[in-house]
Coordinates of C-alpha atoms in Angstrom, one line a residue:
Chain Q
M1 CA 0.0 0.0 0.0
S2 CA 1.2 3.5 -0.8
E3 CA 1.6 5.9 2.1
P4 CA -1.5 8.1 1.3
I5 CA -3.6 4.9 1.3
V6 CA -2.2 3.8 4.7
A7 CA -3.0 7.3 6.0
L8 CA -6.5 6.9 4.7
Y9 CA -6.9 3.5 6.5
I10 CA -5.7 5.1 9.7
F11 CA -8.0 8.0 9.2
V12 CA -11.1 5.9 8.7
L13 CA -10.3 3.6 11.6
A14 CA -9.7 6.6 13.9
C15 CA -13.1 7.9 12.9
F16 CA -14.7 4.8 14.3
I17 CA -12.8 5.1 17.5
G18 CA -13.9 8.7 17.8
Y19 CA -17.5 7.7 17.2
W20 CA -17.5 5.1 19.9
V21 CA -15.5 7.0 22.5
I22 CA -17.5 10.2 22.2
W23 CA -21.0 8.7 22.4
G24 CA -20.0 7.4 25.8
V25 CA -19.4 10.9 27.2
T26 CA -22.1 12.1 29.6
P27 CA -24.0 15.2 28.5
S28 CA -23.2 17.0 31.7
L29 CA -19.5 17.0 30.6
H30 CA -20.0 18.2 27.1
T31 CA -18.5 21.6 27.8
P32 CA -15.3 20.1 29.2
L33 CA -15.3 17.7 26.3
I34 CA -15.3 20.5 23.8
A35 CA -12.5 22.3 25.8
L36 CA -10.5 19.1 26.0
T37 CA -10.9 18.2 22.3
N38 CA -10.0 21.8 21.5
A39 CA -6.8 21.4 23.5
I40 CA -6.1 18.1 21.8
S41 CA -6.5 19.6 18.4
G42 CA -3.6 21.8 19.3
I43 CA -1.7 18.7 18.3
V44 CA -1.2 20.6 15.0
I45 CA 1.7 22.1 16.9
I46 CA 3.7 19.1 15.8
G47 CA 3.2 20.2 12.2
A48 CA 4.2 23.8 13.2
I49 CA 7.4 22.5 14.9
L50 CA 8.4 20.4 11.9
V51 CA 7.8 23.4 9.6
V52 CA 9.7 26.0 11.6
G53 CA 12.5 23.7 12.7
A54 CA 13.3 22.4 9.3
D55 CA 16.9 22.9 8.2
G56 CA 16.2 24.9 5.0
A57 CA 13.4 27.0 6.5
S58 CA 13.6 30.5 5.0
Q59 CA 13.1 33.6 7.2
S60 CA 9.5 34.0 6.1
V61 CA 8.8 30.3 6.9
Q62 CA 10.4 30.8 10.3
I63 CA 8.0 33.7 11.0
I64 CA 5.0 31.8 9.7
G65 CA 6.1 28.8 11.8
F66 CA 6.7 30.9 14.9
V67 CA 3.2 32.3 14.8
A68 CA 1.8 28.8 14.2
V69 CA 3.7 27.4 17.2
L70 CA 2.6 30.3 19.4
L71 CA -1.1 30.0 18.5
A72 CA -1.1 26.2 18.9
S73 CA 0.7 26.6 22.2
I74 CA -1.9 29.1 23.5
N75 CA -4.5 26.6 22.5
I76 CA -2.9 23.7 24.2
F77 CA -2.1 25.4 27.5
G78 CA -5.3 27.4 27.6
G79 CA -7.4 24.3 26.7
F80 CA -5.9 21.9 29.2
M81 CA -5.9 24.4 32.0
V82 CA -9.4 25.5 31.5
T83 CA -10.6 21.9 31.3
H84 CA -8.8 21.2 34.5
R85 CA -10.5 24.1 36.1
M86 CA -13.9 23.0 35.0
L87 CA -13.5 19.4 36.0
A88 CA -12.3 20.4 39.4
M89 CA -15.7 22.0 40.0
F90 CA -17.7 18.8 39.3
K91 CA -18.2 17.4 42.8
K92 CA -20.4 15.0 44.6
K93 CA -22.6 15.9 47.4
K94 CA -21.0 16.8 50.8
S95 CA -17.5 16.5 49.6
E96 CA -14.8 18.8 51.0
P97 CA -15.3 22.4 49.8
R98 CA -12.8 23.4 47.2
A99 CA -9.9 25.6 48.5
Chain Z
M1 CA 20.4 14.2 20.4
T2 CA 17.8 13.0 17.9
L3 CA 15.5 10.0 17.8
S4 CA 15.0 7.8 14.8
I5 CA 11.9 8.1 12.8
Q6 CA 10.9 4.6 14.1
G7 CA 11.4 5.7 17.7
I8 CA 9.3 8.8 17.2
S9 CA 6.6 6.8 15.6
L10 CA 6.4 4.6 18.7
F11 CA 6.1 7.6 20.9
Y12 CA 3.4 8.9 18.7
L13 CA 1.6 5.6 19.1
I14 CA 1.7 5.8 22.9
S15 CA 0.5 9.4 22.6
A16 CA -2.4 8.5 20.4
A17 CA -3.5 5.7 22.9
L18 CA -3.3 8.1 25.8
F19 CA -5.4 10.6 24.0
I20 CA -8.1 8.0 23.5
F21 CA -7.9 7.0 27.1
G22 CA -8.1 10.6 28.1
L23 CA -11.3 11.2 26.2
K24 CA -12.7 7.9 27.4
G25 CA -12.3 9.3 30.9
L26 CA -14.9 11.9 30.3
T27 CA -17.6 9.3 30.4
H28 CA -18.1 10.1 34.1
P29 CA -17.3 13.1 36.3
T30 CA -15.2 10.9 38.7
S31 CA -12.8 9.7 36.0
A32 CA -12.8 12.9 34.0
R33 CA -9.9 14.6 35.8
H34 CA -7.7 11.6 35.2
G35 CA -8.8 11.7 31.6
N36 CA -7.6 15.3 31.3
L37 CA -4.2 14.2 32.8
Y38 CA -3.9 11.4 30.3
A39 CA -4.5 13.8 27.5
M40 CA -1.9 16.2 28.9
A41 CA 0.7 13.4 29.2
A42 CA -0.1 12.4 25.6
M43 CA 0.5 16.0 24.4
V44 CA 3.8 16.2 26.4
I45 CA 5.0 12.9 24.8
A46 CA 4.0 14.0 21.3
I47 CA 5.7 17.4 21.5
G48 CA 8.7 16.0 23.3
A49 CA 9.3 13.3 20.7
T50 CA 8.8 15.9 17.9
L51 CA 11.5 18.1 19.4
F52 CA 14.0 15.2 18.9
H53 CA 12.9 14.7 15.3
P54 CA 16.0 14.5 13.0
A55 CA 14.4 17.1 10.7
V56 CA 14.2 19.7 13.5
K57 CA 17.4 21.8 13.5
N58 CA 16.4 25.3 14.8
Y59 CA 15.0 25.6 18.2
T60 CA 14.9 29.3 18.8
F61 CA 11.4 30.0 17.3
I62 CA 10.0 26.7 18.7
V63 CA 11.0 27.5 22.2
A64 CA 9.9 31.1 22.0
G65 CA 6.5 30.1 20.6
L66 CA 6.0 27.4 23.1
L67 CA 6.9 29.6 26.1
G68 CA 4.9 32.5 24.8
G69 CA 1.9 30.3 24.3
A70 CA 2.3 28.7 27.7
V71 CA 2.2 32.1 29.4
I72 CA -0.7 33.5 27.4
G73 CA -2.7 30.3 27.4
T74 CA -2.3 29.8 31.2
I75 CA -3.2 33.4 32.0
I76 CA -6.3 33.3 29.8
A77 CA -7.4 29.9 31.2
L78 CA -7.1 31.1 34.8
R79 CA -8.9 34.4 34.3
I80 CA -11.7 33.4 32.1
R81 CA -15.2 33.4 33.7
M82 CA -17.2 30.2 33.3
T83 CA -20.0 32.2 31.6
A84 CA -17.5 33.2 28.9
M85 CA -16.5 29.6 28.1
P86 CA -18.2 29.6 24.7
Q87 CA -16.3 32.6 23.6
L88 CA -13.0 31.2 24.8
V89 CA -13.6 27.9 23.0
A90 CA -14.5 29.8 19.8
A91 CA -11.4 31.8 20.0
L92 CA -9.2 28.8 20.6
H93 CA -10.8 27.0 17.6
S94 CA -9.9 29.9 15.5
F95 CA -6.3 29.5 16.6
V96 CA -6.2 25.9 15.5
G97 CA -7.6 27.0 12.2
F98 CA -5.0 29.7 11.7
T99 CA -2.3 27.2 12.7
A100 CA -3.4 24.7 10.1
V101 CA -3.3 27.4 7.4
L102 CA 0.1 28.6 8.4
V103 CA 1.5 25.0 8.6
A104 CA 0.1 24.2 5.1
I105 CA 1.7 27.4 3.6
G106 CA 4.9 26.9 5.5
A107 CA 5.1 23.2 4.5
Y108 CA 4.6 24.3 0.9
L109 CA 7.4 26.9 1.1
N110 CA 9.7 24.4 2.7
L111 CA 9.4 22.1 -0.3
G112 CA 11.7 24.4 -2.2
S113 CA 12.3 23.7 -5.9
A114 CA 14.3 20.5 -5.4
H115 CA 11.7 18.2 -6.8
A116 CA 8.2 18.7 -8.1
P117 CA 5.6 17.9 -5.4
S118 CA 3.1 15.2 -6.2
P119 CA -0.5 16.0 -7.0
V120 CA -1.5 14.0 -3.9
L121 CA 0.7 16.2 -1.7
L122 CA -0.6 19.4 -3.4
S123 CA -4.2 18.3 -2.9
E124 CA -3.5 17.6 0.8
L125 CA -2.0 21.0 1.2
F126 CA -5.0 22.6 -0.4
V127 CA -7.5 20.8 1.7
G128 CA -5.6 21.5 4.9
S129 CA -5.3 25.1 4.1
I130 CA -9.0 25.7 3.2
I131 CA -10.4 23.7 6.2
G132 CA -8.1 25.6 8.4
A133 CA -9.1 28.9 6.9
L134 CA -12.9 28.2 7.3
T135 CA -12.3 27.2 10.9
A136 CA -10.2 30.2 11.6
T137 CA -12.6 33.0 10.4
G138 CA -15.8 31.1 11.2
S139 CA -14.7 30.7 14.8
A140 CA -13.6 34.3 14.9
I141 CA -17.1 35.4 13.9
A142 CA -18.7 33.0 16.4
F143 CA -16.4 34.5 19.0
S144 CA -17.5 38.0 18.1
K145 CA -21.1 37.1 18.3
L146 CA -20.7 35.4 21.6
Q147 CA -18.7 38.2 23.0
A148 CA -21.4 40.6 21.7
I149 CA -18.9 42.5 19.5
L150 CA -21.2 41.6 16.7
P151 CA -25.0 41.4 17.2
G152 CA -26.2 37.9 18.0
R153 CA -29.1 38.1 15.5
P154 CA -28.6 36.6 12.0
L155 CA -27.0 39.1 9.6
L156 CA -28.5 38.3 6.2
L157 CA -26.9 39.4 3.0
P158 CA -29.2 39.5 -0.1
Q159 CA -28.5 36.5 -2.4
R160 CA -26.2 35.0 0.1
H161 CA -26.7 31.4 -1.0
A162 CA -25.7 32.3 -4.6
L163 CA -22.7 34.3 -3.4
H164 CA -21.5 31.4 -1.2
L165 CA -21.9 29.0 -4.2
I166 CA -19.9 31.2 -6.5
L167 CA -17.1 31.7 -4.0
T168 CA -17.0 28.0 -3.3
L169 CA -16.7 27.2 -7.0
C170 CA -14.0 29.8 -7.4
M171 CA -12.1 28.3 -4.5
L172 CA -12.4 24.7 -5.9
G173 CA -11.3 25.9 -9.3
L174 CA -8.2 27.5 -7.8
G175 CA -7.6 24.3 -5.9
V176 CA -7.7 22.3 -9.2
H177 CA -5.3 24.8 -10.7
F178 CA -3.0 24.5 -7.7
I179 CA -3.0 20.7 -7.8
M180 CA -2.2 20.7 -11.5
Y181 CA 0.5 23.4 -11.6
G182 CA 1.5 23.9 -8.0
H183 CA 1.5 27.8 -8.2
V184 CA 1.6 29.2 -4.7
A185 CA -0.6 32.1 -5.8
S186 CA -3.6 29.9 -6.4
L187 CA -3.1 28.3 -3.0
L188 CA -3.0 31.7 -1.3
L189 CA -6.0 33.0 -3.3
A190 CA -8.0 29.9 -2.5
T191 CA -7.1 30.3 1.2
L192 CA -8.2 33.9 1.0
I193 CA -11.6 32.9 -0.4
A194 CA -11.9 30.3 2.3
L195 CA -11.3 32.9 4.9
T196 CA -14.0 35.0 3.4
L197 CA -16.4 32.1 3.3
G198 CA -15.8 31.4 6.9
V199 CA -17.0 34.9 7.8
L200 CA -20.0 34.7 5.4
L201 CA -21.1 31.3 6.6
I202 CA -21.3 32.1 10.3
L203 CA -22.8 35.7 10.0
P204 CA -26.3 34.5 9.1
I205 CA -26.5 32.1 12.1
G206 CA -28.5 33.4 15.0
G207 CA -27.6 33.3 18.7
A208 CA -29.9 30.5 19.6
D209 CA -28.1 28.2 17.2
M210 CA -24.7 28.9 18.8
P211 CA -24.5 25.5 20.6
V212 CA -24.5 23.8 17.2
V213 CA -22.1 26.3 15.7
V214 CA -19.6 25.9 18.5
S215 CA -19.8 22.1 18.2
L216 CA -19.4 22.3 14.4
L217 CA -16.4 24.5 14.6
N218 CA -15.0 22.1 17.2
S219 CA -15.4 19.4 14.6
Y220 CA -13.8 21.5 11.9
S221 CA -10.8 22.2 14.1
G222 CA -10.3 18.4 14.3
W223 CA -10.6 17.9 10.5
A224 CA -8.1 20.7 10.0
A225 CA -5.6 18.8 12.2
A226 CA -6.3 15.6 10.3
A227 CA -5.8 17.3 7.0
T228 CA -2.5 18.7 8.3
G229 CA -1.6 15.1 9.2
F230 CA -2.2 14.0 5.7
T231 CA 0.0 16.8 4.4
L232 CA 2.9 15.9 6.6
G233 CA 2.3 12.1 6.5
N234 CA 1.9 12.3 10.3
Y235 CA -0.3 9.5 11.6
L236 CA -0.7 10.9 15.1
L237 CA -2.2 14.1 13.6
I238 CA -4.6 12.0 11.5
I239 CA -5.8 9.9 14.4
V240 CA -6.2 12.8 16.8
G241 CA -7.8 15.0 14.2
A242 CA -10.3 12.4 13.2
I243 CA -11.3 11.7 16.8
V244 CA -11.8 15.4 17.5
G245 CA -13.6 15.9 14.2
F246 CA -16.0 13.1 15.1
S247 CA -16.4 14.4 18.6
G248 CA -17.6 17.8 17.4
G249 CA -19.7 16.2 14.7
I250 CA -21.5 14.0 17.2
L251 CA -22.1 17.0 19.5
S252 CA -23.5 19.0 16.6
F253 CA -25.8 16.1 15.8
I254 CA -27.0 15.8 19.4
M255 CA -27.6 19.5 19.6
S256 CA -29.5 19.9 16.3
R257 CA -31.6 16.8 17.2
S258 CA -32.4 18.5 20.6
M259 CA -33.8 21.4 18.6
N260 CA -35.5 19.2 16.1
R261 CA -33.7 20.9 13.3
S262 CA -31.3 19.6 10.7
I263 CA -27.7 20.7 10.7
V264 CA -28.2 21.9 7.1
S265 CA -31.0 24.2 8.0
I266 CA -28.9 25.6 10.9
M267 CA -25.9 26.2 8.6
L268 CA -28.1 27.9 6.1
G269 CA -28.9 30.4 8.8
G270 CA -31.6 33.0 9.4
F271 CA -33.5 31.3 12.3
G272 CA -34.7 33.8 14.9
A273 CA -34.3 36.8 12.7
G274 CA -37.0 38.5 14.8
T275 CA -39.4 39.1 11.9
S276 CA -42.3 37.7 14.0
A277 CA -43.1 41.1 15.4
T278 CA -46.6 41.0 13.9
E279 CA -48.9 40.0 16.7
T280 CA -50.5 36.6 16.2
P281 CA -53.9 35.8 17.8
M282 CA -52.0 33.4 20.0
A283 CA -49.9 36.3 21.4
A284 CA -53.0 38.5 21.9
A285 CA -54.6 35.7 23.8
S286 CA -51.6 35.2 25.9
D287 CA -51.5 38.9 26.7
R288 CA -54.9 38.5 28.4
G289 CA -54.3 35.3 30.3
I290 CA -51.0 35.9 32.0
K291 CA -50.8 35.8 35.7
S292 CA -48.0 37.4 37.6
A293 CA -46.9 36.6 41.2
A294 CA -44.9 38.3 43.9
V295 CA -41.8 36.8 45.4
E296 CA -43.7 36.1 48.6
D297 CA -46.2 33.9 46.8
A298 CA -43.5 31.9 45.3
V299 CA -41.6 31.6 48.6
F300 CA -44.8 30.4 50.3
L301 CA -45.3 27.5 47.9
L302 CA -41.6 26.7 47.7
S303 CA -41.3 26.3 51.5
N304 CA -44.4 24.1 51.6
A305 CA -43.3 21.9 48.7
N306 CA -42.0 18.3 48.9
K307 CA -40.2 18.5 45.6
V308 CA -38.9 21.5 43.6
I309 CA -37.4 21.4 40.2
I310 CA -35.3 24.3 39.0
V311 CA -35.0 24.9 35.3
P312 CA -32.0 27.2 34.5
G313 CA -31.3 28.7 31.1
Y314 CA -29.0 31.1 29.5
G315 CA -30.7 34.1 31.2
M316 CA -29.4 32.6 34.5
A317 CA -25.9 32.9 33.2
V318 CA -26.4 36.4 31.9
A319 CA -27.8 37.5 35.3
Q320 CA -25.0 35.6 37.1
A321 CA -27.8 34.1 39.2
Q322 CA -26.3 30.6 39.7
H323 CA -24.8 31.3 43.1
A324 CA -28.1 32.8 44.4
L325 CA -29.9 29.7 43.0
K326 CA -27.5 27.4 44.7
E327 CA -28.1 29.2 48.0
L328 CA -31.9 28.9 47.4
S329 CA -31.6 25.2 46.7
E330 CA -29.5 24.7 49.8
I331 CA -32.0 26.4 52.1
L332 CA -34.8 24.4 50.6
G333 CA -32.7 21.3 51.1
H334 CA -32.2 22.0 54.7
K335 CA -36.0 22.3 55.1
G336 CA -36.3 18.8 53.7
V337 CA -37.4 19.8 50.3
E338 CA -36.1 17.7 47.5
V339 CA -34.5 20.0 44.9
Q340 CA -33.3 19.0 41.4
F341 CA -32.1 21.0 38.5
A342 CA -33.3 20.2 35.0
I343 CA -31.0 20.9 32.0
H344 CA -32.2 21.0 28.4
P345 CA -29.5 19.9 26.0
V346 CA -29.4 23.2 24.2
A347 CA -29.6 25.4 27.4
G348 CA -26.9 28.0 27.3
R349 CA -24.6 28.9 24.5
M350 CA -22.6 25.6 24.2
P351 CA -23.4 22.0 24.9
G352 CA -23.2 21.3 28.7
H353 CA -22.8 25.0 29.5
M354 CA -25.4 25.0 32.3
N355 CA -23.8 22.0 34.0
V356 CA -20.5 23.9 34.2
L357 CA -22.1 27.0 35.6
L358 CA -24.0 25.0 38.3
A359 CA -20.8 23.1 39.1
E360 CA -19.0 26.4 39.5
A361 CA -21.7 27.4 42.0
D362 CA -21.0 24.1 43.9
V363 CA -24.2 22.4 43.0
P364 CA -23.5 18.6 43.3
Y365 CA -23.7 17.0 40.0
E366 CA -26.1 14.2 41.2
Q367 CA -28.7 17.0 41.7
V368 CA -28.4 18.1 38.0
L369 CA -30.4 16.0 35.6
E370 CA -30.7 15.8 31.9
M371 CA -34.0 16.1 30.0
D372 CA -34.7 12.4 29.6
E373 CA -34.1 11.7 33.3
I374 CA -36.1 14.6 34.6
N375 CA -39.1 14.7 32.4
P376 CA -40.9 11.8 34.2
E377 CA -40.2 13.7 37.5
F378 CA -42.2 16.8 36.7
A379 CA -45.5 15.2 37.5
R380 CA -44.3 14.6 41.0
A381 CA -43.0 18.2 41.5
D382 CA -44.9 20.7 43.6
V383 CA -43.1 23.7 42.3
V384 CA -41.1 24.3 39.1
L385 CA -38.9 27.4 39.1
I386 CA -37.8 28.5 35.7
V387 CA -34.9 31.0 35.7
G388 CA -33.8 32.4 32.4
A389 CA -35.0 29.6 30.2
N390 CA -37.8 30.0 27.8
D391 CA -38.1 28.2 24.5
V392 CA -37.1 24.9 26.0
T393 CA -40.2 25.0 28.2
N394 CA -42.7 26.1 25.5
P395 CA -45.6 23.7 25.1
A396 CA -46.0 25.1 21.6
A397 CA -43.2 22.7 20.6
K398 CA -45.6 19.9 21.4
N399 CA -49.0 21.2 20.6
D400 CA -48.8 23.9 17.9
A401 CA -47.8 22.4 14.6
S402 CA -47.5 25.9 13.1
S403 CA -44.9 27.0 15.6
P404 CA -41.3 27.4 14.3
I405 CA -40.2 25.3 17.3
Y406 CA -42.7 22.6 16.7
G407 CA -41.2 19.1 17.3
M408 CA -38.4 20.3 19.5
P409 CA -38.2 18.1 22.6
I410 CA -39.0 20.2 25.7
L411 CA -38.9 20.0 29.4
E412 CA -42.4 19.0 30.4
V413 CA -42.8 21.5 33.2
S414 CA -46.5 21.9 32.7
K415 CA -47.1 18.6 34.5
A416 CA -46.0 20.1 37.8
K417 CA -48.5 21.6 40.3
H418 CA -47.2 25.1 40.2
I419 CA -44.8 26.9 37.9
F420 CA -43.0 30.1 38.7
F421 CA -41.4 31.7 35.7
V422 CA -38.7 34.3 36.6
K423 CA -38.6 36.8 33.7
R424 CA -37.3 40.2 33.1
S425 CA -39.9 41.3 30.5
M426 CA -42.5 39.9 28.2
K427 CA -39.9 39.5 25.4
P428 CA -40.1 36.1 23.8
G429 CA -37.1 33.7 23.7
Y430 CA -34.4 33.5 21.0
S431 CA -36.7 31.8 18.6
G432 CA -39.0 34.8 18.7
V433 CA -41.9 32.6 19.7
D434 CA -44.3 33.5 22.5
N435 CA -44.3 30.9 25.3
L436 CA -47.7 29.2 25.5
L437 CA -46.8 28.1 29.0
F438 CA -47.9 31.5 30.3
N439 CA -51.5 30.7 29.4
N440 CA -51.5 27.7 31.7
E441 CA -53.6 27.8 34.8
N442 CA -50.7 26.8 37.0
C443 CA -48.1 29.2 35.7
S444 CA -47.3 32.5 37.2
L445 CA -44.7 35.0 36.1
V446 CA -42.3 36.7 38.6
F447 CA -41.0 39.8 36.9
G448 CA -37.5 41.0 37.6
D449 CA -33.8 40.4 37.3
A450 CA -33.0 36.7 37.8
K451 CA -30.3 37.3 40.3
T452 CA -32.2 39.8 42.4
I453 CA -35.3 37.6 42.5
C454 CA -33.4 34.5 43.5
E455 CA -31.6 36.4 46.2
Q456 CA -34.9 37.8 47.5
M457 CA -36.4 34.3 47.5
A458 CA -33.4 32.9 49.4
A459 CA -33.6 35.8 52.0
E460 CA -37.3 35.3 52.5
L461 CA -36.9 31.6 52.9
K462 CA -34.3 32.1 55.6
L463 CA -36.6 34.4 57.5
A464 CA -39.4 31.8 57.3
A465 CA -37.1 29.2 58.7

C-alpha cells in the first residue's frame, strides 16, 4: 500500500474510535469535552514545529512557523488548564469544599 | 540528540493511545480529571518526541513560541469566567484553524524547488489550508457574536446562497489549478476565499443556534488537524484530528436533534431573525391570560413543597444568578425539600454550559439531571422554578404544529402543580416565539432580574425558617 492509502486507512479507523468513544461521554461533561478536544486539536503544533524547525526554512517560513507554534501553544495550555479548572468543579454531594 | 523516525513513531503511538484513554475518561465526572491528565501526558509525549525529530534543527522559534503560548494560554485559562466559556472555546478553535493554514503554507514553502511535489501532496496541502481557513474565520465570527462584539441576531446578505456558491466554486477551481500546476498564488488566493467564506457562513446564524455552531467548529478544528496530518504524513495528527472531528460532529448532531432541526437548516442560517413582530392571535390571547406573582407567593409555595425542580437557562448565566440559585436550593434542602435541576441539551450557548455553571456554584452533579431523566419527575413536582429559560419549556413545541419550534423536545414543566417563571420582561425567547406556557392555569410570572429575584427568595426563605 502506498503511504497516502495507509494514511486513509488510519483516518477511517480513527473515525470509528472517535464515534464510539464520544458517544459514551455524559451530556453534563459536554463543555469540558469541547474544551479538551480543543486542547487536543492543538496537536497541529507538531506540524508547526516540523515546519519551523526544518533545516532549509527561510526567514518567512520561520516567522510563519513561529506564529503557528505560538497559536497552537496558547490553544494547548489554555485548553488543558481551563478543562482542569472546570473538571475540578464537578463534585459529589457533601465533599470537602474546594480551596 | 535525535530520535530515529521509528522511535518517534512509537512515541506517537503511545501518545495516540493516551489521547483516546483521556477522552474515554470523560464518560463520568469521577474519572474525568484523570482523563484530562492522560491527555496532557499524551501531548507532552507528542511534543517531546517531535523536538527530537531529526528534521528539527532550529529551536529558537520553537521554544519562543511554546513559552509565549504557555504564558498567554495559562493566563487566559485562569482568568476566564465560566459564563464566557463559549467565547473562549470559539477563540481557541480559531487559533487551531490559523495554525493549520500557516502550517500548510509553511510546508509548501519548505518544499523548495528541489523536486516537483506530487498532486497528492498538493491536494492535501490545499484541503488542509482551506479547512483551516474556514475554521479560523468562522470561529472568529462566532467569538465576536458570543462576546457581543457583533449582534447575535442573524446578519443576512441578499442573495447570500448564490454568493456562497460562486465563492465555493472559485475556491475549488483555484484548488484544481494549484494541484495541476503547483502555483503558490492559487493556494493563497483559494485560502483567502476560504477565509471570506468562513465569515459569510457564520454571520447569518442566530444566537440560539450557537451550541450547534460551537460544536461544528469544534469538529472543523479536528478535521483541520487531520488534514495537516495528511499533508505531513503524520499518523498521530490524522488519528487525533479524526477523533476530535468526530467528537464535534456528534455533538452537533445531538444539539440539532435536541432542537428538532437539521444541521443543514442551521448552517443555512436565518433562524430567529425576529421578523415575527406581527402580533399573532395566540400572542394576543396570551396577553390577556397571563398571571404574575410576587416573590412572597413563590416563597410560600416553595417552602411548603416536597419536591422542587429548578430549570435554569442562559438568562441565569447572563444575570449571574447561579450562586443565588445554589443558595436557594440549599436552604430548601435544609428544610427537607427535594431539589433538582433540569437541564435541556441546548440550554446555554454551548453543549453542557449550564452544567459547568452549576458546578461552579458548587451544586453537586447528582442533583443536576438531563432532560430524559427529569421529564418523568415533573408530574411529582410541587413547584417548578424557571430561571432564564424560555423556548425549552414552551408547550407550543408539542401542541402547535404551526410554531417554528414545533417538534423540539422540551422539558415537560406543565405537568407540575405550580410553575414560577422568573422573567425580566414579556420579550419572547431567542426563537422569537411566545411561550404558551404562560396561558397555563398553574403558571405565574415573577417579573424582575433573575439574580435579584433569587436572592430575595433565598432571603425570605431564611426568614421563614
